[in-house]
mmCIF file of C-alpha atoms in Angstrom:
data_model
loop_
_atom_site.group_PDB
_atom_site.id
_atom_site.type_symbol
_atom_site.label_atom_id
_atom_site.label_comp_id
_atom_site.label_asym_id
_atom_site.label_seq_id
_atom_site.Cartn_x
_atom_site.Cartn_y
_atom_site.Cartn_z
ATOM 1 C CA MET A 1177 -18.013 58.795 -47.749
ATOM 2 C CA LEU A 1178 -16.469 57.723 -44.048
ATOM 3 C CA VAL A 1179 -14.183 60.175 -41.960
ATOM 4 C CA THR A 1180 -12.617 58.808 -38.621
ATOM 5 C CA TYR A 1181 -10.810 61.205 -35.590
ATOM 6 C CA GLN A 1182 -10.113 60.709 -31.950
ATOM 7 C CA LEU A 1183 -9.337 63.146 -29.436
ATOM 8 C CA PRO A 1184 -6.344 62.674 -27.157
ATOM 9 C CA CYS A 1185 -8.310 62.693 -24.462
ATOM 10 C CA ALA A 1186 -11.126 60.214 -25.848
ATOM 11 C CA SER A 1187 -10.880 56.298 -24.806
ATOM 12 C CA MET A 1188 -12.559 55.445 -28.512
ATOM 13 C CA SER A 1189 -12.557 56.935 -32.273
ATOM 14 C CA THR A 1190 -15.516 59.043 -33.404
ATOM 15 C CA TYR A 1191 -16.508 57.558 -36.552
ATOM 16 C CA GLU A 1192 -18.630 60.799 -38.878
ATOM 17 C CA SER A 1193 -19.946 60.072 -42.781
ATOM 18 C CA ALA A 1194 -20.552 62.759 -44.626
ATOM 19 C CA GLY A 1195 -21.770 62.725 -48.610
ATOM 20 C CA ALA A 1196 -19.999 63.175 -50.996
ATOM 21 C CA GLN A 1197 -20.186 63.639 -54.160
ATOM 22 C CA PHE A 1198 -17.021 62.319 -56.285
ATOM 23 C CA ASP A 1199 -16.663 63.346 -60.443
ATOM 24 C CA PHE A 1200 -13.401 61.136 -60.731
ATOM 25 C CA GLU A 1201 -13.340 63.069 -65.000
ATOM 26 C CA ARG A 1202 -13.222 66.642 -63.807
ATOM 27 C CA HIS A 1203 -11.019 65.913 -60.979
ATOM 28 C CA ALA A 1204 -13.755 67.287 -58.483
ATOM 29 C CA VAL A 1205 -16.287 66.702 -55.070
ATOM 30 C CA ALA A 1206 -19.173 68.311 -54.438
ATOM 31 C CA LEU A 1207 -19.964 68.471 -51.036
ATOM 32 C CA ASP A 1208 -23.965 69.402 -49.815
ATOM 33 C CA ALA A 1209 -23.998 71.887 -46.578
ATOM 34 C CA GLU A 1210 -23.997 69.898 -43.564
ATOM 35 C CA SER A 1211 -21.488 68.407 -45.273
ATOM 36 C CA ARG A 1212 -18.831 70.993 -45.773
ATOM 37 C CA THR A 1213 -20.682 71.897 -41.882
ATOM 38 C CA ARG A 1214 -19.373 68.596 -40.881
ATOM 39 C CA VAL A 1215 -15.771 69.130 -42.384
ATOM 40 C CA ALA A 1216 -15.433 72.835 -41.717
ATOM 41 C CA ALA A 1217 -15.696 71.204 -37.494
ATOM 42 C CA THR A 1218 -13.731 68.239 -38.180
ATOM 43 C CA VAL A 1219 -10.026 70.730 -38.965
ATOM 44 C CA ASP A 1220 -11.747 73.293 -36.664
ATOM 45 C CA LEU A 1221 -11.043 70.086 -33.660
ATOM 46 C CA ALA A 1222 -7.578 69.411 -34.643
ATOM 47 C CA ARG A 1223 -6.763 72.838 -34.633
ATOM 48 C CA THR A 1224 -8.053 73.507 -31.387
ATOM 49 C CA TRP A 1225 -6.041 69.654 -30.690
ATOM 50 C CA CYS A 1226 -2.942 69.562 -30.632
ATOM 51 C CA GLY A 1227 -2.750 65.485 -30.832
ATOM 52 C CA PHE A 1228 -5.444 65.435 -33.197
ATOM 53 C CA MET A 1229 -5.349 62.362 -36.059
ATOM 54 C CA VAL A 1230 -7.854 62.493 -39.328
ATOM 55 C CA ALA A 1231 -8.138 58.423 -40.010
ATOM 56 C CA ILE A 1232 -9.850 57.595 -43.719
ATOM 57 C CA VAL A 1233 -11.065 54.564 -44.313
ATOM 58 C CA SER A 1234 -10.781 52.870 -47.806
ATOM 59 C CA GLY A 1235 -13.622 49.932 -48.423
ATOM 60 C CA HIS A 1236 -16.474 51.393 -48.247
ATOM 61 C CA ALA A 1237 -17.873 50.931 -51.225
ATOM 62 C CA ASP A 1238 -20.776 50.347 -53.500
ATOM 63 C CA PRO A 1239 -19.925 47.734 -55.467
ATOM 64 C CA SER A 1240 -21.761 48.853 -58.911
ATOM 65 C CA GLU A 1241 -19.753 51.333 -59.131
ATOM 66 C CA ALA A 1242 -17.017 48.723 -60.146
ATOM 67 C CA THR A 1243 -16.531 45.360 -62.467
ATOM 68 C CA SER A 1244 -13.545 43.862 -60.410
ATOM 69 C CA PRO A 1245 -12.878 43.406 -56.639
ATOM 70 C CA GLY A 1246 -9.887 45.177 -57.842
ATOM 71 C CA GLY A 1247 -12.150 48.286 -59.451
ATOM 72 C CA LEU A 1248 -13.693 48.595 -56.667
ATOM 73 C CA MET A 1249 -10.437 48.915 -53.886
ATOM 74 C CA GLU A 1250 -8.730 51.130 -56.795
ATOM 75 C CA LEU A 1251 -11.830 53.247 -56.847
ATOM 76 C CA SER A 1252 -11.928 53.512 -53.190
ATOM 77 C CA VAL A 1253 -8.145 54.406 -52.736
ATOM 78 C CA THR A 1254 -9.368 57.623 -55.522
ATOM 79 C CA ARG A 1255 -11.673 58.276 -53.296
ATOM 80 C CA ALA A 1256 -9.538 58.073 -50.217
ATOM 81 C CA ALA A 1257 -6.758 59.992 -52.455
ATOM 82 C CA TYR A 1258 -9.665 63.091 -52.906
ATOM 83 C CA VAL A 1259 -10.498 63.035 -49.626
ATOM 84 C CA SER A 1260 -8.071 63.856 -48.256
ATOM 85 C CA GLN A 1261 -7.022 66.500 -50.241
ATOM 86 C CA LEU A 1262 -10.264 67.778 -49.046
ATOM 87 C CA LEU A 1263 -9.520 68.475 -45.597
ATOM 88 C CA GLU A 1264 -6.228 69.889 -47.514
ATOM 89 C CA SER A 1265 -8.102 72.709 -48.164
ATOM 90 C CA PHE A 1266 -9.453 73.274 -45.333
ATOM 91 C CA GLY A 1267 -6.549 73.582 -43.709
ATOM 92 C CA MET A 1268 -6.257 70.601 -41.878
ATOM 93 C CA PRO A 1269 -2.079 69.650 -41.653
ATOM 94 C CA ARG A 1270 -1.341 66.855 -43.924
ATOM 95 C CA LYS A 1271 0.941 65.246 -41.356
ATOM 96 C CA ARG A 1272 -2.763 64.520 -39.334
ATOM 97 C CA ILE A 1273 -4.001 62.533 -42.068
ATOM 98 C CA TYR A 1274 -4.124 59.148 -42.278
ATOM 99 C CA GLN A 1275 -5.309 55.838 -43.998
ATOM 100 C CA GLU A 1276 -7.247 53.038 -43.224
ATOM 101 C CA GLY A 1277 -7.655 49.545 -44.850
ATOM 102 C CA LYS A 1278 -6.148 49.886 -48.200
ATOM 103 C CA GLY A 1279 -6.046 45.462 -48.073
ATOM 104 C CA ALA A 1280 -9.148 43.379 -49.410
ATOM 105 C CA ALA A 1281 -10.706 42.986 -46.105
ATOM 106 C CA GLN A 1282 -12.445 45.956 -43.956
ATOM 107 C CA PRO A 1283 -10.883 47.421 -41.894
ATOM 108 C CA SER A 1284 -10.610 46.518 -38.462
ATOM 109 C CA PHE A 1285 -10.828 49.743 -37.301
ATOM 110 C CA GLN A 1286 -8.116 49.707 -34.354
ATOM 111 C CA TRP A 1287 -5.582 53.066 -33.834
ATOM 112 C CA SER A 1288 -2.156 50.733 -33.916
ATOM 113 C CA GLY A 1289 -0.064 51.036 -36.930
ATOM 114 C CA ARG A 1290 -1.044 54.005 -37.922
ATOM 115 C CA VAL A 1291 1.194 54.366 -41.264
ATOM 116 C CA GLU A 1292 0.803 58.255 -43.040
ATOM 117 C CA VAL A 1293 0.592 57.532 -46.464
ATOM 118 C CA ASP A 1294 1.327 59.239 -49.827
ATOM 119 C CA LEU A 1295 -0.576 57.899 -51.971
ATOM 120 C CA LYS A 1296 1.662 59.272 -55.137
ATOM 121 C CA ALA A 1297 4.546 58.549 -53.500
ATOM 122 C CA GLU A 1298 3.297 54.988 -53.530
ATOM 123 C CA GLY A 1299 2.495 54.829 -56.745
ATOM 124 C CA ARG A 1300 -1.157 54.245 -56.051
ATOM 125 C CA GLY A 1301 -2.339 57.934 -56.746
ATOM 126 C CA LYS A 1302 -4.390 58.944 -59.768
ATOM 127 C CA GLU A 1303 -2.321 61.981 -61.736
ATOM 128 C CA GLY A 1304 -5.637 64.375 -61.908
ATOM 129 C CA CYS A 1305 -5.329 64.123 -58.024
ATOM 130 C CA SER A 1306 -2.873 67.244 -57.844
ATOM 131 C CA GLY A 1307 -5.884 69.790 -60.168
ATOM 132 C CA PHE A 1308 -8.796 68.525 -57.340
ATOM 133 C CA ARG A 1309 -11.353 71.312 -56.035
ATOM 134 C CA VAL A 1310 -14.435 71.763 -53.930
ATOM 135 C CA GLU A 1311 -16.902 72.534 -55.734
ATOM 136 C CA ASP A 1312 -20.334 73.998 -54.617
#
């Protein structure tokens, strides 16, 4: 999982990568201790900085987990929905979470033109996402 964030005073974004095991059938994600600490630190930054935003980058998925290019993007978008809910479960305000890179190509990491995404409203969210939970 790759999560980016940008502080209001920073000229560049900071990129964090955290290890997570996704179980879509059980609607759960398991984080190791280091990843849990990183996510909690990201949420703490959001509480400190009023202009803090988090972007979830889609398009970074393991090709061995999907049988077609369309399936690969669907898997990545599903993971992004889980990461968004993970951040919300740690206390991150929904209005500060954005998703980038929903096209077939890798995202450019540009911060212009961000749009808040509601996956369920767009019909791309999985039914099971509302039953999401974080496991130890």
